[in-house]
Amino acid sequence: MSLPEVAIAPFDGPSVCLFCGASDAAHRDYVQSAHDFGAAAAEAGWRLVYGGGGVGLMGAAARSAHAAGGRVLGIMPGFLRSRERLFDDVETVVVTSMHERKQLMYDQSDAFVVAPGGVGTLEEIVELLSWKRLDLHAKPVIFLNVNGFWETFFALMRHSVEEGMTPASFLDAWTVANTVEEAIDQLQATIRRTA
Ligand code: AMP
């Protein structure tokens, strides 16, 4: 997809895209982990790329990354501005569609972390993984598996392998971090691998 020209301030460190829920009704453990991840990523020198909202886990991660002095880039479709309460204390880009949002999030990031979320998060990460399956990208994907949130998704993927729909090797397309600290360690390891 060709994207319209958008002005984004240069950043010479690594960028992590966080996919996570926008729900304000999520269990506090999930919101806390998003908050902790935002701060820890900022402290480790990563720019946080995310969906631009001020709600749910998204808002928690963006606010804490910003408070910790990190760079944050929010990417929001115009029609969701009020619904997802655009968090514009940080750099934000307003795009016209969900497709543009995802494409820009992918393009601006070196690695992806998937925190607990709803159907929107699922949509985003299934596309991300399906693109990896098609060799359209090879960027690291780390599931932040707080309280085992993603176990049922992993079970579905194993079922797909067992039924011959997906090669077993594809189960290596992502890694799992059970804590924020593990997620940061895995992110840092991706830098060491590419250095
Ligand atoms: P949810 O996990 O349902 O709380 O949604 C998390 C985020 O995913 C929200 O910011 C949604 O706007 C976003 N989202 C949902 N569907 C899409 C899509 N097709 N493309 C891009 N973002 C999406």
mmCIF file with all atom_site columns, C-alpha atoms and ligand atoms in Angstrom:
data_model
loop_
_atom_site.group_PDB
_atom_site.id
_atom_site.type_symbol
_atom_site.label_atom_id
_atom_site.label_alt_id
_atom_site.label_comp_id
_atom_site.label_asym_id
_atom_site.label_entity_id
_atom_site.label_seq_id
_atom_site.pdbx_PDB_ins_code
_atom_site.Cartn_x
_atom_site.Cartn_y
_atom_site.Cartn_z
_atom_site.occupancy
_atom_site.B_iso_or_equiv
_atom_site.pdbx_formal_charge
_atom_site.auth_seq_id
_atom_site.auth_comp_id
_atom_site.auth_asym_id
_atom_site.auth_atom_id
_atom_site.pdbx_PDB_model_num
ATOM   1   C CA  . MET A 1 1   ? 0.000   0.000   0.000  1.00 0.00 ? 1   MET A CA  1
ATOM   2   C CA  . SER A 1 2   ? 1.384   3.453   -0.812 1.00 0.00 ? 2   SER A CA  1
ATOM   3   C CA  . LEU A 1 3   ? 0.911   5.830   2.073  1.00 0.00 ? 3   LEU A CA  1
ATOM   4   C CA  . PRO A 1 4   ? 0.377   9.581   1.878  1.00 0.00 ? 4   PRO A CA  1
ATOM   5   C CA  . GLU A 1 5   ? 3.455   11.576  2.949  1.00 0.00 ? 5   GLU A CA  1
ATOM   6   C CA  . VAL A 1 6   ? 3.422   12.100  6.704  1.00 0.00 ? 6   VAL A CA  1
ATOM   7   C CA  . ALA A 1 7   ? 5.977   14.081  8.668  1.00 0.00 ? 7   ALA A CA  1
ATOM   8   C CA  . ILE A 1 8   ? 7.467   12.009  11.479 1.00 0.00 ? 8   ILE A CA  1
ATOM   9   C CA  . ALA A 1 9   ? 10.317  13.350  13.586 1.00 0.00 ? 9   ALA A CA  1
ATOM   10  C CA  . PRO A 1 10  ? 13.502  11.316  13.065 1.00 0.00 ? 10  PRO A CA  1
ATOM   11  C CA  . PHE A 1 11  ? 14.488  8.844   15.768 1.00 0.00 ? 11  PHE A CA  1
ATOM   12  C CA  . ASP A 1 12  ? 17.795  7.029   15.591 1.00 0.00 ? 12  ASP A CA  1
ATOM   13  C CA  . GLY A 1 13  ? 17.130  4.347   18.218 1.00 0.00 ? 13  GLY A CA  1
ATOM   14  C CA  . PRO A 1 14  ? 15.046  1.195   17.934 1.00 0.00 ? 14  PRO A CA  1
ATOM   15  C CA  . SER A 1 15  ? 11.242  1.297   17.793 1.00 0.00 ? 15  SER A CA  1
ATOM   16  C CA  . VAL A 1 16  ? 8.808   -1.178  19.244 1.00 0.00 ? 16  VAL A CA  1
ATOM   17  C CA  . CYS A 1 17  ? 5.205   -1.366  18.122 1.00 0.00 ? 17  CYS A CA  1
ATOM   18  C CA  . LEU A 1 18  ? 2.839   -2.273  20.921 1.00 0.00 ? 18  LEU A CA  1
ATOM   19  C CA  . PHE A 1 19  ? -0.464  -3.897  20.052 1.00 0.00 ? 19  PHE A CA  1
ATOM   20  C CA  . CYS A 1 20  ? -2.847  -4.026  23.005 1.00 0.00 ? 20  CYS A CA  1
ATOM   21  C CA  . GLY A 1 21  ? -6.405  -3.516  24.102 1.00 0.00 ? 21  GLY A CA  1
ATOM   22  C CA  . ALA A 1 22  ? -8.288  -0.229  24.109 1.00 0.00 ? 22  ALA A CA  1
ATOM   23  C CA  . SER A 1 23  ? -10.776 -1.358  26.750 1.00 0.00 ? 23  SER A CA  1
ATOM   24  C CA  . ASP A 1 24  ? -11.055 0.560   29.995 1.00 0.00 ? 24  ASP A CA  1
ATOM   25  C CA  . ALA A 1 25  ? -12.741 -2.478  31.557 1.00 0.00 ? 25  ALA A CA  1
ATOM   26  C CA  . ALA A 1 26  ? -9.671  -4.736  31.333 1.00 0.00 ? 26  ALA A CA  1
ATOM   27  C CA  . HIS A 1 27  ? -8.412  -6.484  34.481 1.00 0.00 ? 27  HIS A CA  1
ATOM   28  C CA  . ARG A 1 28  ? -5.978  -4.246  36.365 1.00 0.00 ? 28  ARG A CA  1
ATOM   29  C CA  . ASP A 1 29  ? -3.112  -6.739  35.893 1.00 0.00 ? 29  ASP A CA  1
ATOM   30  C CA  . TYR A 1 30  ? -3.277  -6.144  32.142 1.00 0.00 ? 30  TYR A CA  1
ATOM   31  C CA  . VAL A 1 31  ? -3.406  -2.368  32.493 1.00 0.00 ? 31  VAL A CA  1
ATOM   32  C CA  . GLN A 1 32  ? -0.525  -2.503  34.974 1.00 0.00 ? 32  GLN A CA  1
ATOM   33  C CA  . SER A 1 33  ? 1.583   -4.600  32.619 1.00 0.00 ? 33  SER A CA  1
ATOM   34  C CA  . ALA A 1 34  ? 0.968   -2.134  29.769 1.00 0.00 ? 34  ALA A CA  1
ATOM   35  C CA  . HIS A 1 35  ? 1.961   0.711   32.088 1.00 0.00 ? 35  HIS A CA  1
ATOM   36  C CA  . ASP A 1 36  ? 5.103   -1.153  33.183 1.00 0.00 ? 36  ASP A CA  1
ATOM   37  C CA  . PHE A 1 37  ? 5.980   -2.056  29.623 1.00 0.00 ? 37  PHE A CA  1
ATOM   38  C CA  . GLY A 1 38  ? 5.712   1.567   28.449 1.00 0.00 ? 38  GLY A CA  1
ATOM   39  C CA  . ALA A 1 39  ? 8.056   2.785   31.187 1.00 0.00 ? 39  ALA A CA  1
ATOM   40  C CA  . ALA A 1 40  ? 10.527  -0.094  30.792 1.00 0.00 ? 40  ALA A CA  1
ATOM   41  C CA  . ALA A 1 41  ? 10.694  0.257   27.008 1.00 0.00 ? 41  ALA A CA  1
ATOM   42  C CA  . ALA A 1 42  ? 11.337  3.994   27.361 1.00 0.00 ? 42  ALA A CA  1
ATOM   43  C CA  . GLU A 1 43  ? 14.045  3.418   29.958 1.00 0.00 ? 43  GLU A CA  1
ATOM   44  C CA  . ALA A 1 44  ? 15.696  0.884   27.652 1.00 0.00 ? 44  ALA A CA  1
ATOM   45  C CA  . GLY A 1 45  ? 15.798  3.510   24.880 1.00 0.00 ? 45  GLY A CA  1
ATOM   46  C CA  . TRP A 1 46  ? 13.017  2.196   22.672 1.00 0.00 ? 46  TRP A CA  1
ATOM   47  C CA  . ARG A 1 47  ? 10.531  4.476   20.922 1.00 0.00 ? 47  ARG A CA  1
ATOM   48  C CA  . LEU A 1 48  ? 6.986   3.265   21.501 1.00 0.00 ? 48  LEU A CA  1
ATOM   49  C CA  . VAL A 1 49  ? 4.841   3.103   18.370 1.00 0.00 ? 49  VAL A CA  1
ATOM   50  C CA  . TYR A 1 50  ? 1.172   2.462   19.108 1.00 0.00 ? 50  TYR A CA  1
ATOM   51  C CA  . GLY A 1 51  ? -2.373  3.181   18.022 1.00 0.00 ? 51  GLY A CA  1
ATOM   52  C CA  . GLY A 1 52  ? -2.510  6.704   19.444 1.00 0.00 ? 52  GLY A CA  1
ATOM   53  C CA  . GLY A 1 53  ? -5.349  6.251   21.913 1.00 0.00 ? 53  GLY A CA  1
ATOM   54  C CA  . GLY A 1 54  ? -5.611  7.441   25.491 1.00 0.00 ? 54  GLY A CA  1
ATOM   55  C CA  . VAL A 1 55  ? -7.839  4.557   26.532 1.00 0.00 ? 55  VAL A CA  1
ATOM   56  C CA  . GLY A 1 56  ? -7.247  1.121   28.029 1.00 0.00 ? 56  GLY A CA  1
ATOM   57  C CA  . LEU A 1 57  ? -3.858  -0.539  27.865 1.00 0.00 ? 57  LEU A CA  1
ATOM   58  C CA  . MET A 1 58  ? -2.904  1.733   24.961 1.00 0.00 ? 58  MET A CA  1
ATOM   59  C CA  . GLY A 1 59  ? -3.277  4.869   27.026 1.00 0.00 ? 59  GLY A CA  1
ATOM   60  C CA  . ALA A 1 60  ? -1.535  3.310   30.037 1.00 0.00 ? 60  ALA A CA  1
ATOM   61  C CA  . ALA A 1 61  ? 1.517   2.331   27.980 1.00 0.00 ? 61  ALA A CA  1
ATOM   62  C CA  . ALA A 1 62  ? 1.768   5.650   26.149 1.00 0.00 ? 62  ALA A CA  1
ATOM   63  C CA  . ARG A 1 63  ? 1.411   7.769   29.281 1.00 0.00 ? 63  ARG A CA  1
ATOM   64  C CA  . SER A 1 64  ? 4.020   5.810   31.212 1.00 0.00 ? 64  SER A CA  1
ATOM   65  C CA  . ALA A 1 65  ? 6.502   5.771   28.319 1.00 0.00 ? 65  ALA A CA  1
ATOM   66  C CA  . HIS A 1 66  ? 6.040   9.531   27.970 1.00 0.00 ? 66  HIS A CA  1
ATOM   67  C CA  . ALA A 1 67  ? 6.373   10.097  31.727 1.00 0.00 ? 67  ALA A CA  1
ATOM   68  C CA  . ALA A 1 68  ? 9.602   8.074   31.705 1.00 0.00 ? 68  ALA A CA  1
ATOM   69  C CA  . GLY A 1 69  ? 11.031  10.441  29.099 1.00 0.00 ? 69  GLY A CA  1
ATOM   70  C CA  . GLY A 1 70  ? 10.655  8.078   26.152 1.00 0.00 ? 70  GLY A CA  1
ATOM   71  C CA  . ARG A 1 71  ? 9.683   8.883   22.591 1.00 0.00 ? 71  ARG A CA  1
ATOM   72  C CA  . VAL A 1 72  ? 6.151   7.851   21.682 1.00 0.00 ? 72  VAL A CA  1
ATOM   73  C CA  . LEU A 1 73  ? 4.547   7.850   18.248 1.00 0.00 ? 73  LEU A CA  1
ATOM   74  C CA  . GLY A 1 74  ? 0.774   7.399   18.116 1.00 0.00 ? 74  GLY A CA  1
ATOM   75  C CA  . ILE A 1 75  ? -0.929  6.575   14.837 1.00 0.00 ? 75  ILE A CA  1
ATOM   76  C CA  . MET A 1 76  ? -4.677  7.122   14.780 1.00 0.00 ? 76  MET A CA  1
ATOM   77  C CA  . PRO A 1 77  ? -7.338  7.074   12.087 1.00 0.00 ? 77  PRO A CA  1
ATOM   78  C CA  . GLY A 1 78  ? -9.227  10.396  12.134 1.00 0.00 ? 78  GLY A CA  1
ATOM   79  C CA  . PHE A 1 79  ? -12.624 8.792   12.659 1.00 0.00 ? 79  PHE A CA  1
ATOM   80  C CA  . LEU A 1 80  ? -11.471 7.201   15.954 1.00 0.00 ? 80  LEU A CA  1
ATOM   81  C CA  . ARG A 1 81  ? -10.024 10.385  17.453 1.00 0.00 ? 81  ARG A CA  1
ATOM   82  C CA  . SER A 1 82  ? -12.750 10.933  20.001 1.00 0.00 ? 82  SER A CA  1
ATOM   83  C CA  . ARG A 1 83  ? -13.734 7.295   20.516 1.00 0.00 ? 83  ARG A CA  1
ATOM   84  C CA  . GLU A 1 84  ? -10.179 6.268   21.406 1.00 0.00 ? 84  GLU A CA  1
ATOM   85  C CA  . ARG A 1 85  ? -9.409  9.644   22.995 1.00 0.00 ? 85  ARG A CA  1
ATOM   86  C CA  . LEU A 1 86  ? -6.339  10.608  20.998 1.00 0.00 ? 86  LEU A CA  1
ATOM   87  C CA  . PHE A 1 87  ? -3.413  11.104  23.402 1.00 0.00 ? 87  PHE A CA  1
ATOM   88  C CA  . ASP A 1 88  ? -1.743  14.118  21.894 1.00 0.00 ? 88  ASP A CA  1
ATOM   89  C CA  . ASP A 1 89  ? 0.809   14.953  24.595 1.00 0.00 ? 89  ASP A CA  1
ATOM   90  C CA  . VAL A 1 90  ? 3.097   12.863  22.372 1.00 0.00 ? 90  VAL A CA  1
ATOM   91  C CA  . GLU A 1 91  ? 3.866   12.850  18.661 1.00 0.00 ? 91  GLU A CA  1
ATOM   92  C CA  . THR A 1 92  ? 0.745   11.735  16.813 1.00 0.00 ? 92  THR A CA  1
ATOM   93  C CA  . VAL A 1 93  ? -0.048  11.108  13.194 1.00 0.00 ? 93  VAL A CA  1
ATOM   94  C CA  . VAL A 1 94  ? -3.665  11.119  12.084 1.00 0.00 ? 94  VAL A CA  1
ATOM   95  C CA  . VAL A 1 95  ? -4.329  8.874   9.086  1.00 0.00 ? 95  VAL A CA  1
ATOM   96  C CA  . THR A 1 96  ? -7.496  8.199   7.130  1.00 0.00 ? 96  THR A CA  1
ATOM   97  C CA  . SER A 1 97  ? -8.038  4.461   7.534  1.00 0.00 ? 97  SER A CA  1
ATOM   98  C CA  . MET A 1 98  ? -7.317  1.396   9.651  1.00 0.00 ? 98  MET A CA  1
ATOM   99  C CA  . HIS A 1 99  ? -5.187  0.047   6.823  1.00 0.00 ? 99  HIS A CA  1
ATOM   100 C CA  . GLU A 1 100 ? -3.003  3.138   6.774  1.00 0.00 ? 100 GLU A CA  1
ATOM   101 C CA  . ARG A 1 101 ? -2.691  2.985   10.544 1.00 0.00 ? 101 ARG A CA  1
ATOM   102 C CA  . LYS A 1 102 ? -1.440  -0.585  10.501 1.00 0.00 ? 102 LYS A CA  1
ATOM   103 C CA  . GLN A 1 103 ? 0.888   -0.056  7.558  1.00 0.00 ? 103 GLN A CA  1
ATOM   104 C CA  . LEU A 1 104 ? 2.519   2.927   9.231  1.00 0.00 ? 104 LEU A CA  1
ATOM   105 C CA  . MET A 1 105 ? 2.789   1.084   12.549 1.00 0.00 ? 105 MET A CA  1
ATOM   106 C CA  . TYR A 1 106 ? 4.537   -1.800  10.789 1.00 0.00 ? 106 TYR A CA  1
ATOM   107 C CA  . ASP A 1 107 ? 6.811   0.463   8.749  1.00 0.00 ? 107 ASP A CA  1
ATOM   108 C CA  . GLN A 1 108 ? 7.882   2.555   11.752 1.00 0.00 ? 108 GLN A CA  1
ATOM   109 C CA  . SER A 1 109 ? 8.822   -0.411  13.968 1.00 0.00 ? 109 SER A CA  1
ATOM   110 C CA  . ASP A 1 110 ? 11.726  -2.811  14.348 1.00 0.00 ? 110 ASP A CA  1
ATOM   111 C CA  . ALA A 1 111 ? 9.908   -5.274  16.606 1.00 0.00 ? 111 ALA A CA  1
ATOM   112 C CA  . PHE A 1 112 ? 6.392   -5.952  17.895 1.00 0.00 ? 112 PHE A CA  1
ATOM   113 C CA  . VAL A 1 113 ? 5.057   -6.658  21.344 1.00 0.00 ? 113 VAL A CA  1
ATOM   114 C CA  . VAL A 1 114 ? 1.546   -8.016  21.697 1.00 0.00 ? 114 VAL A CA  1
ATOM   115 C CA  . ALA A 1 115 ? -0.048  -7.349  25.087 1.00 0.00 ? 115 ALA A CA  1
ATOM   116 C CA  . PRO A 1 116 ? -3.517  -8.586  26.025 1.00 0.00 ? 116 PRO A CA  1
ATOM   117 C CA  . GLY A 1 117 ? -6.286  -7.123  23.909 1.00 0.00 ? 117 GLY A CA  1
ATOM   118 C CA  . GLY A 1 118 ? -9.607  -7.711  22.216 1.00 0.00 ? 118 GLY A CA  1
ATOM   119 C CA  . VAL A 1 119 ? -10.719 -8.327  18.676 1.00 0.00 ? 119 VAL A CA  1
ATOM   120 C CA  . GLY A 1 120 ? -8.849  -5.257  17.379 1.00 0.00 ? 120 GLY A CA  1
ATOM   121 C CA  . THR A 1 121 ? -5.572  -6.538  18.788 1.00 0.00 ? 121 THR A CA  1
ATOM   122 C CA  . LEU A 1 122 ? -6.291  -9.981  17.364 1.00 0.00 ? 122 LEU A CA  1
ATOM   123 C CA  . GLU A 1 123 ? -6.965  -8.493  13.943 1.00 0.00 ? 123 GLU A CA  1
ATOM   124 C CA  . GLU A 1 124 ? -3.695  -6.608  14.023 1.00 0.00 ? 124 GLU A CA  1
ATOM   125 C CA  . ILE A 1 125 ? -1.548  -9.508  15.123 1.00 0.00 ? 125 ILE A CA  1
ATOM   126 C CA  . VAL A 1 126 ? -3.136  -12.086 12.843 1.00 0.00 ? 126 VAL A CA  1
ATOM   127 C CA  . GLU A 1 127 ? -2.293  -9.828  9.919  1.00 0.00 ? 127 GLU A CA  1
ATOM   128 C CA  . LEU A 1 128 ? 1.206   -9.292  11.283 1.00 0.00 ? 128 LEU A CA  1
ATOM   129 C CA  . LEU A 1 129 ? 1.762   -13.042 11.635 1.00 0.00 ? 129 LEU A CA  1
ATOM   130 C CA  . SER A 1 130 ? 0.182   -13.844 8.292  1.00 0.00 ? 130 SER A CA  1
ATOM   131 C CA  . TRP A 1 131 ? 2.564   -11.382 6.650  1.00 0.00 ? 131 TRP A CA  1
ATOM   132 C CA  . LYS A 1 132 ? 5.428   -13.141 8.401  1.00 0.00 ? 132 LYS A CA  1
ATOM   133 C CA  . ARG A 1 133 ? 4.069   -16.466 7.097  1.00 0.00 ? 133 ARG A CA  1
ATOM   134 C CA  . LEU A 1 134 ? 4.239   -14.988 3.577  1.00 0.00 ? 134 LEU A CA  1
ATOM   135 C CA  . ASP A 1 135 ? 7.796   -13.712 4.169  1.00 0.00 ? 135 ASP A CA  1
ATOM   136 C CA  . LEU A 1 136 ? 6.661   -10.116 3.771  1.00 0.00 ? 136 LEU A CA  1
ATOM   137 C CA  . HIS A 1 137 ? 8.609   -9.258  6.905  1.00 0.00 ? 137 HIS A CA  1
ATOM   138 C CA  . ALA A 1 138 ? 10.939  -10.973 9.361  1.00 0.00 ? 138 ALA A CA  1
ATOM   139 C CA  . LYS A 1 139 ? 10.580  -8.656  12.350 1.00 0.00 ? 139 LYS A CA  1
ATOM   140 C CA  . PRO A 1 140 ? 10.466  -10.148 15.863 1.00 0.00 ? 140 PRO A CA  1
ATOM   141 C CA  . VAL A 1 141 ? 7.042   -10.655 17.437 1.00 0.00 ? 141 VAL A CA  1
ATOM   142 C CA  . ILE A 1 142 ? 6.878   -11.046 21.217 1.00 0.00 ? 142 ILE A CA  1
ATOM   143 C CA  . PHE A 1 143 ? 3.665   -11.979 23.012 1.00 0.00 ? 143 PHE A CA  1
ATOM   144 C CA  . LEU A 1 144 ? 3.410   -10.458 26.478 1.00 0.00 ? 144 LEU A CA  1
ATOM   145 C CA  . ASN A 1 145 ? 1.551   -13.374 27.999 1.00 0.00 ? 145 ASN A CA  1
ATOM   146 C CA  . VAL A 1 146 ? 0.342   -11.738 31.217 1.00 0.00 ? 146 VAL A CA  1
ATOM   147 C CA  . ASN A 1 147 ? -1.521  -14.270 33.387 1.00 0.00 ? 147 ASN A CA  1
ATOM   148 C CA  . GLY A 1 148 ? -1.392  -16.690 30.439 1.00 0.00 ? 148 GLY A CA  1
ATOM   149 C CA  . PHE A 1 149 ? -3.725  -14.422 28.449 1.00 0.00 ? 149 PHE A CA  1
ATOM   150 C CA  . TRP A 1 150 ? -2.524  -15.683 25.048 1.00 0.00 ? 150 TRP A CA  1
ATOM   151 C CA  . GLU A 1 151 ? -2.548  -19.433 25.825 1.00 0.00 ? 151 GLU A CA  1
ATOM   152 C CA  . THR A 1 152 ? -5.824  -20.027 23.964 1.00 0.00 ? 152 THR A CA  1
ATOM   153 C CA  . PHE A 1 153 ? -4.422  -18.278 20.895 1.00 0.00 ? 153 PHE A CA  1
ATOM   154 C CA  . PHE A 1 154 ? -1.308  -20.462 21.028 1.00 0.00 ? 154 PHE A CA  1
ATOM   155 C CA  . ALA A 1 155 ? -3.554  -23.538 21.378 1.00 0.00 ? 155 ALA A CA  1
ATOM   156 C CA  . LEU A 1 156 ? -5.458  -22.496 18.263 1.00 0.00 ? 156 LEU A CA  1
ATOM   157 C CA  . MET A 1 157 ? -2.204  -22.132 16.350 1.00 0.00 ? 157 MET A CA  1
ATOM   158 C CA  . ARG A 1 158 ? -1.032  -25.566 17.546 1.00 0.00 ? 158 ARG A CA  1
ATOM   159 C CA  . HIS A 1 159 ? -4.377  -26.997 16.416 1.00 0.00 ? 159 HIS A CA  1
ATOM   160 C CA  . SER A 1 160 ? -3.812  -25.418 12.995 1.00 0.00 ? 160 SER A CA  1
ATOM   161 C CA  . VAL A 1 161 ? -0.418  -27.161 12.856 1.00 0.00 ? 161 VAL A CA  1
ATOM   162 C CA  . GLU A 1 162 ? -1.846  -30.512 14.017 1.00 0.00 ? 162 GLU A CA  1
ATOM   163 C CA  . GLU A 1 163 ? -4.543  -30.326 11.327 1.00 0.00 ? 163 GLU A CA  1
ATOM   164 C CA  . GLY A 1 164 ? -1.966  -29.684 8.613  1.00 0.00 ? 164 GLY A CA  1
ATOM   165 C CA  . MET A 1 165 ? -3.002  -26.086 7.917  1.00 0.00 ? 165 MET A CA  1
ATOM   166 C CA  . THR A 1 166 ? 0.203   -24.481 9.079  1.00 0.00 ? 166 THR A CA  1
ATOM   167 C CA  . PRO A 1 167 ? 3.773   -25.813 9.080  1.00 0.00 ? 167 PRO A CA  1
ATOM   168 C CA  . ALA A 1 168 ? 5.124   -26.647 12.538 1.00 0.00 ? 168 ALA A CA  1
ATOM   169 C CA  . SER A 1 169 ? 8.059   -24.313 11.887 1.00 0.00 ? 169 SER A CA  1
ATOM   170 C CA  . PHE A 1 170 ? 5.642   -21.394 11.985 1.00 0.00 ? 170 PHE A CA  1
ATOM   171 C CA  . LEU A 1 171 ? 5.286   -21.846 15.740 1.00 0.00 ? 171 LEU A CA  1
ATOM   172 C CA  . ASP A 1 172 ? 8.758   -20.235 15.878 1.00 0.00 ? 172 ASP A CA  1
ATOM   173 C CA  . ALA A 1 173 ? 7.418   -17.045 14.266 1.00 0.00 ? 173 ALA A CA  1
ATOM   174 C CA  . TRP A 1 174 ? 6.926   -15.501 17.701 1.00 0.00 ? 174 TRP A CA  1
ATOM   175 C CA  . THR A 1 175 ? 8.360   -15.686 21.198 1.00 0.00 ? 175 THR A CA  1
ATOM   176 C CA  . VAL A 1 176 ? 6.555   -15.572 24.515 1.00 0.00 ? 176 VAL A CA  1
ATOM   177 C CA  . ALA A 1 177 ? 7.392   -13.342 27.462 1.00 0.00 ? 177 ALA A CA  1
ATOM   178 C CA  . ASN A 1 178 ? 5.539   -14.034 30.688 1.00 0.00 ? 178 ASN A CA  1
ATOM   179 C CA  . THR A 1 179 ? 6.626   -10.776 32.297 1.00 0.00 ? 179 THR A CA  1
ATOM   180 C CA  . VAL A 1 180 ? 7.504   -7.256  31.198 1.00 0.00 ? 180 VAL A CA  1
ATOM   181 C CA  . GLU A 1 181 ? 11.121  -7.903  32.188 1.00 0.00 ? 181 GLU A CA  1
ATOM   182 C CA  . GLU A 1 182 ? 11.268  -10.917 29.878 1.00 0.00 ? 182 GLU A CA  1
ATOM   183 C CA  . ALA A 1 183 ? 9.739   -8.883  27.054 1.00 0.00 ? 183 ALA A CA  1
ATOM   184 C CA  . ILE A 1 184 ? 12.384  -6.167  27.468 1.00 0.00 ? 184 ILE A CA  1
ATOM   185 C CA  . ASP A 1 185 ? 15.160  -8.792  27.606 1.00 0.00 ? 185 ASP A CA  1
ATOM   186 C CA  . GLN A 1 186 ? 13.873  -10.317 24.396 1.00 0.00 ? 186 GLN A CA  1
ATOM   187 C CA  . LEU A 1 187 ? 13.663  -6.904  22.733 1.00 0.00 ? 187 LEU A CA  1
ATOM   188 C CA  . GLN A 1 188 ? 17.218  -6.095  23.774 1.00 0.00 ? 188 GLN A CA  1
ATOM   189 C CA  . ALA A 1 189 ? 18.350  -9.463  22.409 1.00 0.00 ? 189 ALA A CA  1
ATOM   190 C CA  . THR A 1 190 ? 16.911  -8.541  19.004 1.00 0.00 ? 190 THR A CA  1
ATOM   191 C CA  . ILE A 1 191 ? 19.199  -5.493  18.956 1.00 0.00 ? 191 ILE A CA  1
ATOM   192 C CA  . ARG A 1 192 ? 22.222  -7.597  19.862 1.00 0.00 ? 192 ARG A CA  1
ATOM   193 C CA  . ARG A 1 193 ? 21.353  -10.042 17.051 1.00 0.00 ? 193 ARG A CA  1
ATOM   194 C CA  . THR A 1 194 ? 21.193  -7.288  14.441 1.00 0.00 ? 194 THR A CA  1
ATOM   195 C CA  . ALA A 1 195 ? 24.202  -5.287  15.756 1.00 0.00 ? 195 ALA A CA  1
HETATM 196 P P1  . AMP B 2 .   ? -9.126  -3.951  20.974 1.00 0.00 ? 1   AMP B P1  1
HETATM 197 O O1  . AMP B 2 .   ? -8.079  -5.011  21.102 1.00 0.00 ? 1   AMP B O1  1
HETATM 198 O O2  . AMP B 2 .   ? -10.396 -4.476  20.346 1.00 0.00 ? 1   AMP B O2  1
HETATM 199 O O3  . AMP B 2 .   ? -9.386  -3.216  22.253 1.00 0.00 ? 1   AMP B O3  1
HETATM 200 O O4  . AMP B 2 .   ? -8.554  -2.905  19.921 1.00 0.00 ? 1   AMP B O4  1
HETATM 201 C C1  . AMP B 2 .   ? -7.246  -2.437  20.062 1.00 0.00 ? 1   AMP B C1  1
HETATM 202 C C2  . AMP B 2 .   ? -6.920  -1.432  19.000 1.00 0.00 ? 1   AMP B C2  1
HETATM 203 O O5  . AMP B 2 .   ? -6.979  -2.054  17.734 1.00 0.00 ? 1   AMP B O5  1
HETATM 204 C C3  . AMP B 2 .   ? -7.893  -0.245  18.924 1.00 0.00 ? 1   AMP B C3  1
HETATM 205 O O6  . AMP B 2 .   ? -7.101  0.939   18.825 1.00 0.00 ? 1   AMP B O6  1
HETATM 206 C C4  . AMP B 2 .   ? -8.611  -0.469  17.616 1.00 0.00 ? 1   AMP B C4  1
HETATM 207 O O7  . AMP B 2 .   ? -8.959  0.759   16.995 1.00 0.00 ? 1   AMP B O7  1
HETATM 208 C C5  . AMP B 2 .   ? -7.547  -1.151  16.815 1.00 0.00 ? 1   AMP B C5  1
HETATM 209 N N1  . AMP B 2 .   ? -8.065  -1.865  15.641 1.00 0.00 ? 1   AMP B N1  1
HETATM 210 C C6  . AMP B 2 .   ? -9.156  -2.648  15.558 1.00 0.00 ? 1   AMP B C6  1
HETATM 211 N N2  . AMP B 2 .   ? -9.302  -3.144  14.311 1.00 0.00 ? 1   AMP B N2  1
HETATM 212 C C7  . AMP B 2 .   ? -8.289  -2.617  13.585 1.00 0.00 ? 1   AMP B C7  1
HETATM 213 C C8  . AMP B 2 .   ? -7.904  -2.698  12.220 1.00 0.00 ? 1   AMP B C8  1
HETATM 214 N N3  . AMP B 2 .   ? -8.580  -3.439  11.336 1.00 0.00 ? 1   AMP B N3  1
HETATM 215 N N4  . AMP B 2 .   ? -6.811  -2.008  11.821 1.00 0.00 ? 1   AMP B N4  1
HETATM 216 C C9  . AMP B 2 .   ? -6.113  -1.264  12.699 1.00 0.00 ? 1   AMP B C9  1
HETATM 217 N N5  . AMP B 2 .   ? -6.424  -1.131  13.990 1.00 0.00 ? 1   AMP B N5  1
HETATM 218 C C10 . AMP B 2 .   ? -7.497  -1.789  14.432 1.00 0.00 ? 1   AMP B C10 1
#
